[in-house]
XYZ file of C-alpha atoms in Angstrom:
734
model
C 0.000 0.000 0.000
C 1.396 3.350 -1.075
C 2.024 5.772 1.756
C 0.099 9.018 1.757
C 2.017 11.918 0.285
C 2.405 15.234 2.066
C 3.942 18.622 1.301
C 6.659 20.329 3.325
C 7.760 23.902 2.687
C 10.722 25.434 4.420
C 14.318 26.645 4.446
C 17.404 24.421 4.632
C 18.832 24.921 8.116
C 21.734 22.437 7.920
C 23.103 19.717 5.628
C 23.900 16.704 7.830
C 25.093 14.356 5.065
C 25.532 14.618 1.315
C 26.752 12.128 -1.326
C 27.939 14.104 -4.349
C 27.853 11.082 -6.654
C 24.168 10.266 -6.427
C 22.709 13.301 -4.658
C 21.535 11.439 -1.538
C 21.109 13.867 1.330
C 20.175 14.156 4.983
C 19.217 17.713 5.936
C 17.334 19.721 8.518
C 14.466 21.803 7.181
C 13.152 24.848 9.030
C 9.475 24.539 8.189
C 7.165 27.529 7.826
C 5.591 26.719 11.197
C 9.027 26.966 12.816
C 9.470 23.220 13.380
C 12.898 21.723 12.581
C 12.434 18.512 10.546
C 14.886 15.841 9.377
C 14.514 15.237 5.625
C 16.180 12.385 3.692
C 16.248 11.548 -0.017
C 17.750 12.503 -3.364
C 18.367 16.249 -3.122
C 21.366 17.096 -5.314
C 23.574 20.012 -4.250
C 21.610 21.198 -1.190
C 22.499 24.616 0.132
C 21.855 26.160 3.546
C 19.389 29.018 3.177
C 17.596 27.808 0.048
C 13.852 27.222 0.178
C 12.353 23.867 -0.754
C 8.869 22.595 -1.505
C 9.092 18.852 -0.874
C 6.614 16.090 -1.694
C 7.093 12.883 0.269
C 5.995 10.827 3.248
C 6.883 10.248 6.885
C 9.046 7.277 7.918
C 10.308 5.972 11.249
C 14.067 5.496 11.751
C 15.434 3.125 14.401
C 17.869 5.736 15.694
C 16.695 9.142 14.467
C 12.983 8.629 14.900
C 10.398 10.295 12.666
C 11.796 11.661 9.373
C 10.398 12.980 6.098
C 11.443 11.006 3.010
C 11.540 13.207 -0.103
C 10.128 11.865 -3.378
C 9.868 15.080 -5.411
C 11.012 18.595 -4.749
C 10.789 22.113 -6.105
C 13.551 24.591 -5.394
C 12.481 28.092 -4.391
C 15.111 30.780 -4.290
C 15.684 32.591 -0.976
C 13.527 35.704 -0.742
C 14.228 37.548 2.486
C 17.498 39.297 3.316
C 18.103 36.771 6.094
C 17.529 33.773 3.782
C 19.750 35.225 1.045
C 22.582 35.947 3.458
C 22.358 32.427 4.924
C 22.458 30.979 1.404
C 25.522 33.007 0.357
C 27.332 32.338 3.646
C 26.772 28.566 3.414
C 29.721 27.940 1.085
C 27.524 27.362 -1.937
C 29.632 29.854 -3.868
C 33.374 29.347 -3.630
C 35.025 32.577 -2.556
C 32.049 33.926 -0.587
C 32.370 33.639 3.164
C 30.279 34.999 6.008
C 31.709 38.526 5.822
C 31.424 38.827 2.032
C 27.863 37.468 2.135
C 26.940 40.098 4.713
C 28.441 42.909 2.605
C 26.645 41.757 -0.574
C 23.249 41.633 1.149
C 23.929 44.893 2.969
C 24.615 46.639 -0.341
C 22.039 45.023 -2.630
C 19.394 43.735 -0.206
C 16.791 41.452 -1.757
C 18.269 42.118 -5.246
C 21.551 40.397 -4.283
C 20.901 37.171 -6.228
C 19.671 39.082 -9.289
C 22.902 41.105 -9.252
C 24.972 37.906 -8.969
C 23.286 36.391 -12.004
C 22.779 39.349 -14.331
C 24.895 42.317 -13.141
C 28.106 40.824 -11.654
C 30.100 43.966 -12.494
C 28.257 45.771 -9.652
C 29.943 43.449 -7.160
C 33.197 45.330 -7.691
C 31.761 48.050 -5.436
C 32.583 45.741 -2.528
C 36.152 45.903 -1.230
C 38.145 42.792 -2.232
C 35.975 41.775 -5.186
C 37.806 42.333 -8.476
C 36.198 42.169 -11.903
C 37.693 38.678 -12.373
C 36.343 37.436 -9.050
C 32.934 38.951 -9.771
C 32.792 36.990 -13.065
C 33.789 33.768 -11.262
C 31.093 34.255 -8.608
C 28.482 34.879 -11.278
C 29.521 31.749 -13.199
C 29.330 29.603 -10.043
C 25.901 30.990 -9.202
C 24.638 30.288 -12.725
C 25.841 26.679 -12.374
C 23.884 26.347 -9.160
C 20.831 27.821 -10.840
C 21.243 25.481 -13.826
C 21.295 22.368 -11.673
C 18.423 23.721 -9.632
C 16.316 24.148 -12.762
C 17.366 20.732 -13.989
C 16.432 18.992 -10.737
C 13.046 20.664 -10.703
C 12.402 19.634 -14.310
C 13.349 16.003 -13.661
C 11.303 15.721 -10.490
C 8.209 17.308 -11.969
C 8.389 14.732 -14.751
C 8.777 11.775 -12.410
C 12.479 11.114 -13.024
C 15.063 10.579 -10.257
C 16.747 13.737 -9.040
C 20.155 12.004 -8.952
C 20.265 12.173 -12.764
C 20.740 15.935 -12.524
C 24.362 15.838 -11.365
C 25.398 13.389 -14.093
C 23.493 15.290 -16.782
C 25.027 18.615 -15.794
C 28.494 17.049 -15.730
C 27.956 15.985 -19.360
C 26.173 18.993 -20.873
C 26.914 21.883 -18.493
C 24.749 25.032 -18.511
C 22.849 23.865 -21.605
C 21.678 20.675 -19.849
C 18.038 21.630 -19.576
C 17.846 22.830 -23.165
C 19.567 19.644 -24.404
C 17.164 17.521 -22.382
C 14.084 19.383 -23.648
C 15.327 18.983 -27.214
C 16.008 15.231 -26.875
C 14.907 13.427 -23.679
C 16.676 10.261 -24.841
C 20.102 11.725 -24.019
C 19.351 10.523 -20.479
C 19.904 6.942 -21.684
C 23.558 7.624 -22.500
C 25.884 5.405 -20.408
C 27.411 8.421 -18.644
C 23.953 9.293 -17.242
C 22.506 5.796 -17.052
C 18.752 6.346 -16.915
C 16.641 3.295 -17.803
C 15.178 3.343 -21.295
C 11.632 2.447 -20.197
C 11.402 5.380 -17.759
C 12.918 7.841 -20.247
C 10.671 6.576 -23.050
C 7.557 7.025 -20.923
C 8.747 10.533 -19.990
C 9.454 11.424 -23.629
C 6.017 10.213 -24.784
C 4.373 12.279 -22.017
C 6.318 15.287 -23.254
C 4.818 14.915 -26.710
C 7.447 12.868 -28.549
C 5.603 10.881 -31.227
C 5.857 7.051 -31.075
C 7.424 7.021 -34.551
C 9.849 9.879 -33.814
C 13.294 9.171 -35.275
C 14.950 10.109 -31.965
C 12.893 7.457 -30.177
C 13.622 4.705 -32.674
C 17.351 5.483 -32.772
C 17.554 5.515 -28.965
C 15.588 2.247 -28.809
C 17.974 0.622 -31.277
C 21.042 1.590 -29.250
C 19.290 0.449 -26.076
C 18.596 -2.968 -27.616
C 22.276 -3.417 -28.442
C 23.319 -2.152 -25.009
C 20.807 -4.401 -23.248
C 22.091 -7.475 -25.065
C 25.616 -6.816 -23.860
C 24.323 -8.242 -20.551
C 23.737 -11.523 -22.336
C 27.344 -11.530 -23.504
C 26.630 -10.456 -27.098
C 29.322 -8.279 -28.673
C 27.120 -7.635 -31.703
C 23.637 -8.501 -32.939
C 22.685 -9.674 -36.435
C 20.965 -6.847 -38.280
C 17.714 -8.739 -38.798
C 17.466 -9.735 -35.121
C 18.286 -6.197 -33.974
C 15.615 -4.671 -36.178
C 12.969 -7.244 -35.244
C 13.618 -6.939 -31.479
C 13.635 -3.128 -31.544
C 10.469 -2.975 -33.651
C 8.681 -5.301 -31.224
C 9.817 -3.293 -28.187
C 8.752 0.055 -29.650
C 5.706 -1.345 -31.498
C 6.882 0.249 -34.727
C 7.348 -1.144 -38.248
C 10.601 -2.982 -38.914
C 11.210 -0.657 -41.881
C 11.346 2.329 -39.520
C 14.013 0.620 -37.437
C 15.988 -0.243 -40.577
C 15.937 3.432 -41.535
C 17.088 4.395 -38.039
C 19.953 1.888 -38.228
C 21.022 3.373 -41.570
C 21.118 6.857 -40.027
C 23.075 5.605 -37.004
C 25.568 3.844 -39.277
C 26.030 6.994 -41.328
C 26.575 9.040 -38.159
C 29.175 6.600 -36.810
C 27.034 5.583 -33.820
C 26.913 1.987 -35.060
C 29.284 -0.216 -37.079
C 28.191 -2.862 -39.622
C 30.457 -5.755 -40.677
C 30.018 -9.149 -42.346
C 30.731 -11.981 -39.867
C 30.231 -15.584 -41.012
C 27.486 -14.594 -43.398
C 25.795 -12.376 -40.793
C 25.346 -8.636 -41.021
C 26.816 -7.867 -37.609
C 25.878 -4.570 -35.947
C 28.263 -3.320 -33.266
C 28.438 -0.419 -30.889
C 31.685 1.356 -31.921
C 33.380 0.765 -28.549
C 32.972 -3.009 -28.890
C 33.975 -3.126 -32.540
C 37.106 -1.148 -31.714
C 37.854 -3.470 -28.773
C 37.509 -6.585 -30.921
C 39.696 -5.034 -33.620
C 42.407 -4.002 -31.154
C 42.468 -7.470 -29.538
C 42.755 -9.172 -32.948
C 45.674 -6.997 -33.986
C 47.600 -7.439 -30.737
C 46.958 -11.189 -30.450
C 48.105 -11.821 -34.024
C 51.233 -9.762 -33.402
C 52.059 -11.614 -30.171
C 51.322 -15.032 -31.705
C 53.835 -14.391 -34.513
C 56.550 -12.696 -32.430
C 59.464 -14.726 -31.112
C 60.622 -13.809 -27.586
C 63.893 -11.974 -27.151
C 65.351 -14.857 -25.134
C 64.673 -18.587 -25.041
C 66.151 -20.649 -22.191
C 67.891 -23.938 -22.837
C 66.854 -27.382 -21.619
C 69.227 -26.999 -18.657
C 67.147 -24.206 -17.140
C 63.971 -26.233 -17.541
C 65.602 -29.150 -15.725
C 66.781 -26.804 -12.984
C 63.230 -25.529 -12.393
C 62.018 -29.134 -12.137
C 64.780 -30.100 -9.673
C 64.155 -27.068 -7.469
C 60.444 -27.900 -7.355
C 61.341 -31.411 -6.186
C 58.977 -33.100 -8.588
C 58.812 -34.785 -11.949
C 56.514 -33.073 -14.429
C 54.346 -35.115 -16.772
C 54.829 -35.013 -20.534
C 51.972 -32.541 -21.069
C 53.258 -30.306 -18.281
C 56.817 -30.284 -19.673
C 55.462 -29.431 -23.126
C 53.493 -26.532 -21.631
C 56.540 -25.168 -19.767
C 58.662 -25.414 -22.917
C 55.949 -23.654 -24.928
C 55.930 -20.797 -22.401
C 59.704 -20.511 -22.835
C 59.533 -20.455 -26.640
C 56.477 -18.248 -27.273
C 55.508 -14.727 -26.324
C 51.859 -15.762 -25.923
C 50.597 -19.060 -24.503
C 47.137 -20.377 -23.668
C 47.193 -22.934 -20.837
C 44.001 -24.907 -20.296
C 42.818 -28.010 -18.492
C 40.165 -29.351 -16.152
C 40.464 -30.084 -12.415
C 43.217 -32.479 -11.337
C 45.277 -32.077 -14.540
C 48.090 -30.130 -12.890
C 47.209 -26.696 -14.236
C 48.288 -24.890 -11.054
C 51.509 -26.917 -10.833
C 52.339 -26.044 -14.436
C 51.488 -22.382 -13.915
C 53.803 -22.251 -10.883
C 56.630 -23.892 -12.870
C 56.234 -21.300 -15.650
C 56.379 -18.556 -13.022
C 59.658 -19.948 -11.634
C 61.052 -20.303 -15.161
C 60.325 -16.629 -15.924
C 61.944 -15.570 -12.662
C 65.081 -17.599 -13.454
C 65.188 -15.807 -16.818
C 65.267 -12.475 -14.976
C 61.821 -11.400 -16.175
C 59.796 -9.079 -13.939
C 56.713 -11.304 -13.607
C 53.261 -10.532 -12.230
C 50.342 -12.832 -11.428
C 46.790 -11.546 -11.949
C 43.173 -12.713 -11.908
C 39.800 -11.084 -12.694
C 38.447 -11.005 -9.109
C 39.804 -10.398 -5.640
C 38.996 -13.915 -4.447
C 40.570 -15.491 -7.535
C 43.697 -13.371 -6.989
C 43.838 -14.396 -3.323
C 43.540 -18.085 -4.237
C 46.282 -17.701 -6.865
C 48.559 -16.124 -4.264
C 47.894 -18.992 -1.855
C 48.646 -21.814 -4.320
C 51.752 -20.218 -5.876
C 53.259 -18.448 -2.870
C 53.607 -15.268 -4.970
C 51.559 -12.103 -4.804
C 48.679 -11.908 -7.258
C 46.464 -8.883 -7.888
C 43.204 -8.232 -9.666
C 43.462 -7.046 -13.254
C 41.742 -3.805 -12.247
C 44.305 -3.173 -9.530
C 47.140 -4.083 -11.883
C 45.901 -1.498 -14.379
C 45.313 1.043 -11.557
C 41.608 1.548 -12.091
C 40.045 4.817 -10.968
C 37.453 7.429 -11.833
C 38.210 10.046 -14.464
C 37.305 13.346 -12.731
C 36.266 14.961 -16.025
C 33.883 12.247 -17.228
C 32.997 10.526 -13.973
C 33.618 7.184 -15.717
C 36.040 4.410 -14.857
C 39.494 4.679 -16.439
C 42.826 2.877 -16.154
C 46.052 4.719 -15.327
C 48.011 1.989 -17.108
C 47.446 2.063 -20.865
C 49.308 2.360 -24.157
C 50.762 5.725 -23.152
C 51.703 4.520 -19.664
C 52.418 0.785 -19.982
C 53.151 -1.681 -17.211
C 56.797 -2.304 -16.386
C 56.692 -6.074 -16.807
C 58.641 -8.759 -18.576
C 55.925 -11.382 -18.171
C 52.308 -11.590 -17.029
C 50.350 -14.715 -16.031
C 46.552 -14.344 -15.846
C 44.429 -17.070 -14.233
C 40.655 -17.661 -14.567
C 40.638 -16.232 -18.072
C 37.126 -17.480 -18.831
C 35.888 -14.603 -16.612
C 37.632 -11.863 -18.629
C 35.324 -9.942 -20.968
C 36.119 -8.124 -24.202
C 36.673 -4.587 -22.865
C 38.862 -5.735 -19.977
C 40.960 -7.823 -22.358
C 41.445 -4.819 -24.612
C 42.593 -2.665 -21.680
C 44.966 -5.387 -20.478
C 46.618 -5.839 -23.869
C 46.960 -2.078 -24.379
C 48.878 -1.771 -21.104
C 51.393 -4.527 -21.911
C 54.858 -3.591 -23.208
C 55.472 -4.924 -26.727
C 58.054 -7.465 -25.550
C 56.059 -8.680 -22.509
C 55.319 -12.397 -22.382
C 51.724 -13.358 -21.643
C 50.354 -16.657 -20.317
C 46.555 -16.956 -20.176
C 45.241 -19.763 -17.967
C 41.682 -21.011 -17.743
C 39.022 -23.632 -18.269
C 36.703 -22.884 -21.214
C 34.114 -25.366 -19.924
C 33.332 -23.109 -16.979
C 30.828 -20.291 -17.221
C 31.754 -17.425 -19.554
C 32.346 -13.847 -18.465
C 29.526 -11.736 -17.076
C 30.444 -8.957 -19.514
C 30.239 -9.140 -23.294
C 32.395 -11.558 -25.231
C 33.730 -15.080 -24.943
C 37.384 -14.141 -25.100
C 39.231 -17.189 -23.773
C 37.070 -19.682 -25.657
C 37.409 -17.638 -28.864
C 41.202 -17.552 -28.515
C 41.340 -21.317 -27.983
C 38.998 -22.108 -30.870
C 40.727 -19.731 -33.279
C 43.764 -22.012 -33.549
C 46.120 -19.052 -34.113
C 47.630 -18.988 -30.602
C 50.045 -21.540 -29.151
C 47.975 -23.702 -26.785
C 48.933 -26.208 -24.109
C 46.071 -28.541 -23.150
C 46.392 -30.633 -19.996
C 44.196 -33.729 -20.119
C 45.891 -36.289 -17.846
C 44.227 -36.607 -14.433
C 46.909 -37.316 -11.866
C 46.690 -40.237 -9.440
C 46.153 -38.057 -6.391
C 43.336 -36.208 -8.132
C 41.722 -39.518 -9.157
C 41.179 -40.227 -5.459
C 38.878 -37.207 -5.294
C 35.292 -37.901 -6.227
C 34.852 -34.145 -6.679
C 37.428 -34.180 -9.491
C 36.175 -37.370 -11.106
C 32.541 -36.274 -10.971
C 33.442 -32.896 -12.445
C 35.084 -34.609 -15.424
C 32.121 -36.978 -15.745
C 29.679 -34.074 -15.895
C 31.857 -32.243 -18.417
C 31.768 -35.315 -20.646
C 27.986 -35.626 -20.314
C 28.038 -38.562 -17.867
C 26.054 -38.627 -14.638
C 28.116 -38.029 -11.498
C 28.425 -40.785 -8.905
C 25.754 -39.937 -6.315
C 25.835 -43.061 -4.172
C 29.245 -42.750 -2.478
C 29.200 -42.066 1.276
C 32.846 -42.233 2.356
C 34.716 -39.722 0.190
C 34.562 -35.970 -0.524
C 31.331 -35.962 -2.534
C 27.844 -36.587 -1.125
C 24.289 -36.421 -2.423
C 21.310 -35.779 -0.128
C 17.880 -36.356 -1.645
C 15.440 -33.582 -0.707
C 12.432 -33.087 -2.983
C 10.621 -30.589 -0.746
C 12.005 -27.053 -0.757
C 11.227 -26.400 2.912
C 12.992 -29.604 3.941
C 15.940 -28.758 1.674
C 16.394 -25.350 3.311
C 16.234 -26.831 6.822
C 18.852 -29.435 5.860
C 21.143 -26.705 4.506
C 20.752 -24.805 7.781
C 21.582 -27.937 9.789
C 24.638 -28.704 7.666
C 26.035 -25.174 8.146
C 25.241 -24.791 11.827
C 25.668 -28.291 13.263
C 26.626 -31.264 11.091
C 29.689 -29.979 9.251
C 31.149 -27.968 12.178
C 30.573 -30.716 14.753
C 31.262 -33.850 12.672
C 33.990 -32.602 10.331
C 35.341 -29.561 12.154
C 34.552 -27.202 9.260
C 34.049 -23.610 10.361
C 30.777 -22.146 8.998
C 32.748 -19.268 7.454
C 34.499 -21.851 5.240
C 31.188 -23.277 3.981
C 29.683 -21.731 0.859
C 26.107 -22.464 -0.180
C 25.467 -22.218 -3.930
C 22.348 -22.239 -6.066
C 21.856 -21.928 -9.824
C 19.158 -19.319 -9.287
C 18.393 -16.213 -7.228
C 14.612 -16.610 -7.157
C 12.296 -19.202 -5.695
C 12.196 -21.054 -2.358
C 15.675 -22.565 -2.907
C 17.200 -19.548 -4.649
C 19.952 -17.460 -3.084
C 17.652 -14.749 -1.733
C 15.577 -17.149 0.384
C 18.611 -19.220 1.360
C 20.419 -16.069 2.525
C 17.501 -15.039 4.713
C 17.229 -18.496 6.251
C 20.974 -18.892 6.797
C 21.279 -15.430 8.309
C 18.565 -16.417 10.801
C 20.651 -19.315 12.154
C 24.235 -18.176 11.543
C 23.831 -14.542 12.632
C 20.481 -14.153 14.417
C 19.230 -10.802 15.779
C 20.715 -9.694 19.100
C 20.268 -6.581 21.189
C 24.001 -5.957 20.945
C 23.995 -6.141 17.133
C 22.810 -3.161 15.104
C 21.071 -3.784 11.813
C 20.106 -1.752 8.777
C 17.268 -2.599 6.415
C 17.962 -1.775 2.791
C 15.950 -3.037 -0.142
C 15.348 -6.761 0.066
C 17.943 -7.333 2.794
C 18.369 -6.617 6.466
C 22.097 -6.159 7.040
C 23.359 -7.003 10.535
C 26.702 -6.621 12.270
C 28.572 -9.891 11.740
C 26.911 -10.651 8.390
C 28.867 -12.059 5.459
C 28.293 -9.751 2.480
C 29.377 -9.530 -1.138
C 30.083 -6.567 -3.408
C 28.029 -7.080 -6.595
C 29.532 -4.433 -8.886
C 32.876 -2.684 -9.278
C 33.236 0.513 -7.263
C 36.530 2.302 -7.786
C 35.904 5.076 -5.260
C 35.412 3.164 -1.991
C 38.394 3.887 0.230
C 39.954 1.152 2.393
C 42.761 0.871 4.880
C 44.877 -2.165 5.650
C 44.355 -3.388 9.178
C 47.318 -2.578 11.365
C 48.988 -0.548 8.598
C 48.946 2.991 7.334
C 48.323 1.814 3.764
C 45.298 3.365 2.084
C 43.773 2.285 -1.206
C 40.588 2.564 -3.250
C 38.306 0.117 -4.984
C 36.105 -2.782 -3.914
C 35.201 -5.049 -6.795
C 32.452 -7.351 -7.981
C 32.646 -10.648 -6.064
C 34.676 -9.356 -3.086
C 33.345 -10.891 0.155
C 33.578 -9.239 3.551
C 32.093 -9.150 7.045
C 30.139 -6.236 8.527
C 32.188 -5.037 11.503
C 30.110 -2.041 12.537
C 26.921 -0.189 11.613
C 26.960 3.494 12.589
C 23.664 5.368 12.373
C 25.385 8.511 13.576
C 27.774 8.474 10.599
C 25.192 6.862 8.257
C 27.658 4.145 7.264
C 28.841 0.542 7.624
C 32.411 -0.612 8.198
C 33.166 -3.846 6.378
C 36.284 -6.012 6.563
C 37.375 -7.562 3.242
C 40.155 -9.930 4.361
C 42.847 -7.485 5.545
C 41.130 -4.361 4.160
C 38.639 -2.264 6.111
C 36.230 -0.231 3.962
C 33.593 2.319 4.908
C 30.241 2.220 3.098
C 27.798 5.104 3.316
C 24.213 3.879 3.465
C 23.739 5.122 -0.096
C 26.171 2.434 -1.281
C 24.239 -0.473 0.207
C 22.653 -1.094 -3.197
C 26.035 -2.580 -4.137
C 25.876 -5.238 -1.385
C 24.140 -8.578 -0.923
C 24.204 -11.166 1.823
C 26.708 -13.872 0.883
C 25.857 -16.924 2.995
C 24.483 -18.215 -0.297
C 25.398 -17.053 -3.790
C 24.704 -18.020 -7.368
C 27.096 -20.324 -9.168
C 27.884 -17.436 -11.520
C 29.029 -15.273 -8.609
C 31.213 -18.065 -7.212
C 33.333 -18.384 -10.338
C 37.014 -17.775 -9.721
C 36.740 -18.775 -6.050
C 37.401 -21.965 -4.112
C 35.895 -22.971 -0.797
C 36.752 -25.653 1.725
C 33.181 -26.963 1.568
C 30.403 -26.297 -0.958
C 26.702 -27.112 -0.563
C 24.892 -26.941 -3.904
C 21.087 -26.746 -4.126
C 19.820 -28.682 -7.173
C 16.053 -28.522 -7.032
C 14.810 -25.723 -9.259
C 15.782 -23.180 -11.872
C 15.232 -22.126 -15.472
C 16.412 -24.130 -18.484
C 19.358 -21.818 -19.022
C 20.483 -22.077 -15.393
C 20.037 -25.844 -15.039
C 22.853 -26.544 -17.476
C 25.984 -28.654 -17.667
C 28.451 -25.784 -17.423
C 26.653 -24.401 -14.339
C 26.892 -27.811 -12.626
C 30.515 -28.261 -13.737
C 31.479 -24.798 -12.485
C 29.799 -25.449 -9.122
C 31.584 -28.785 -8.646
C 34.972 -27.221 -9.317
C 34.470 -24.608 -6.571
C 34.892 -27.201 -3.775
C 38.357 -27.884 -2.405
C 37.670 -30.605 0.212
C 33.960 -31.366 0.365
C 30.970 -31.034 -1.943
C 27.384 -31.815 -0.991
C 24.647 -31.899 -3.624
C 21.216 -31.542 -2.103
C 17.980 -31.846 -4.025
C 16.757 -34.041 -6.862
C 18.581 -36.747 -8.875
C 16.330 -35.830 -11.791
C 17.568 -32.213 -11.713
C 21.197 -33.414 -11.586
C 20.499 -35.587 -14.639
C 18.766 -32.686 -16.376
C 21.746 -30.382 -15.773
C 24.216 -33.012 -16.966
C 22.281 -33.620 -20.174
C 21.642 -29.936 -20.900
C 24.720 -28.856 -22.853
C 22.831 -26.209 -24.790
C 24.756 -23.039 -24.048
C 23.257 -19.734 -24.994
C 25.058 -18.556 -28.097
C 27.075 -15.398 -27.762
C 27.449 -13.259 -30.835
C 31.172 -12.575 -31.054
C 33.386 -12.021 -34.048
C 36.720 -12.529 -32.292
C 37.412 -16.145 -33.336
C 36.606 -15.617 -37.011
C 38.399 -12.296 -37.188
C 41.528 -13.862 -35.673
C 41.425 -16.571 -38.337
C 40.979 -14.072 -41.145
C 43.693 -11.600 -41.999
C 42.190 -8.107 -42.283
């Protein structure tokens, strides 16, 4: 039931908290009746002294009590001398302090703001204000006014106020005029408004359903939306048909729009395997750049090639005898600038990777290990004994202050100082990240890419590692022999069975792989709770923090959302001593295990016990909530040895992590894995999902659910096709 809306009118008395990125604000409003009220919501660039007309509703806060939550607002300029002076003295205009504000109001009275905007030269009458400073003050005031007008326009039309800051950053003082001319500019990635909301807004504003601007924006949206499915391009006929259906317009109109977009350089059209492939320029350029660099590296001979003696020395120092496939892989790494190393569980991939690392070090090459996620990098460090970092950290990811978008410090103009780079879990690397990585490599740098193409592909667009393997143009070492020690693991043997389309052994009771039949979802959830809280800790000595529950799906009674709620109830139940914060679908509690679900390059962290400070928490990083502070409106979360502070406005980037999807687990290993296999869609109940889940367990794996679902997943090898031109373009000289 929708809460009843009310109106509040008043003057901003104080700004308690403000997030400049999204415009979230906590302020105190001096209402017309004299009452001081706490107001929360999206209020970009609030200023003490300005007058607001706010539409919203009352809410109750655990700590701060009754507050007014803003939904829409109208900005009213200060009118009285007192209000104007408070506004100018608030710091809203750089260069105007308390004394200067007083002098301006004293001289111009209630005309002070009009003078600032239209007659700045009059300000020179005040001692200390030069003509240059007067112009700067006027420009700053006009910026404030521009954003104020923009916010009002967005809110009146039912769009989120937080879009104002991003829009103004992109278009400046002309933002409102640009928006009125073409509402669909809000769908640009730098602003990030959803197409459906913008389309509804545009139609309300009088844009015709067959307007060219609408059809062109819808076409670009369709391509952008399909990036989430991994597609680098879409066939022209599919693009036109999907866009026409979405917009309910003739296919011919979409074809005309595509032609205009192609002519304007907003789309790229190429022939790929008989398909008319339509790309967004950024992805076409990325694919092109990767092709060129990969071909160059595949043909280039390294500056130095070690002799057999050095290879024997590496083997002797390791105290082991490498198999024939492993020796061939190590020799290939020595003789080629670029090597693909692939193999399933138990085939000695990590052992081979470590040997290649030692070989490079003996050759005097400055060598770095990297992986796509923080957990994958941590695991790589543990198994090799050498420091590994995320690719984003390697490339020194950050936010470009001019665009507000993510950018890498390391690039073609500022390359990495490396002689060799080894990247693990390559199946997780998408097209754009691969482009950035290759651009940052010195021309002579050796590159070893390690992965398992049978695992799930990257979340982002592309199928890079699989395309490189299937192209046949890159030197590849495939490890297929399962070593004796690995054969003793039913986890390993069942993983290979599933990958080959054979049913896993479900009847064993005395090894590292167990199946528990539970056909009722309620009973399944209770069994999972019991395993995490009692059976595994008490019988096998496994700490609950080393147990990871997985599910193919987020939704449903055995999906990750419900499992997280139920596991939180038994692993971290409510206590008077534990503060909690409700946000969206979750109730976060001190002591909870949480996961970052998207890259955030701005979150600052400190290393525990050290003075080291860094920035960036990335998709898949798992931490524990140490403290919830309602006074500071933030959470403090420990990610291994890093302590990060999250304002409450960033909680949209967090989920509980007692249970997670198989997709989110990729790149990680856990001492014990419990996998729910009872329900899910056709695309989620697939062989590569089951295979990926099995390979996440290091010591123990428990399947719980239905034998029929296990059989269904094993048989379902239909992987959703990803439209990518990388393999064919590598094979074809351009």
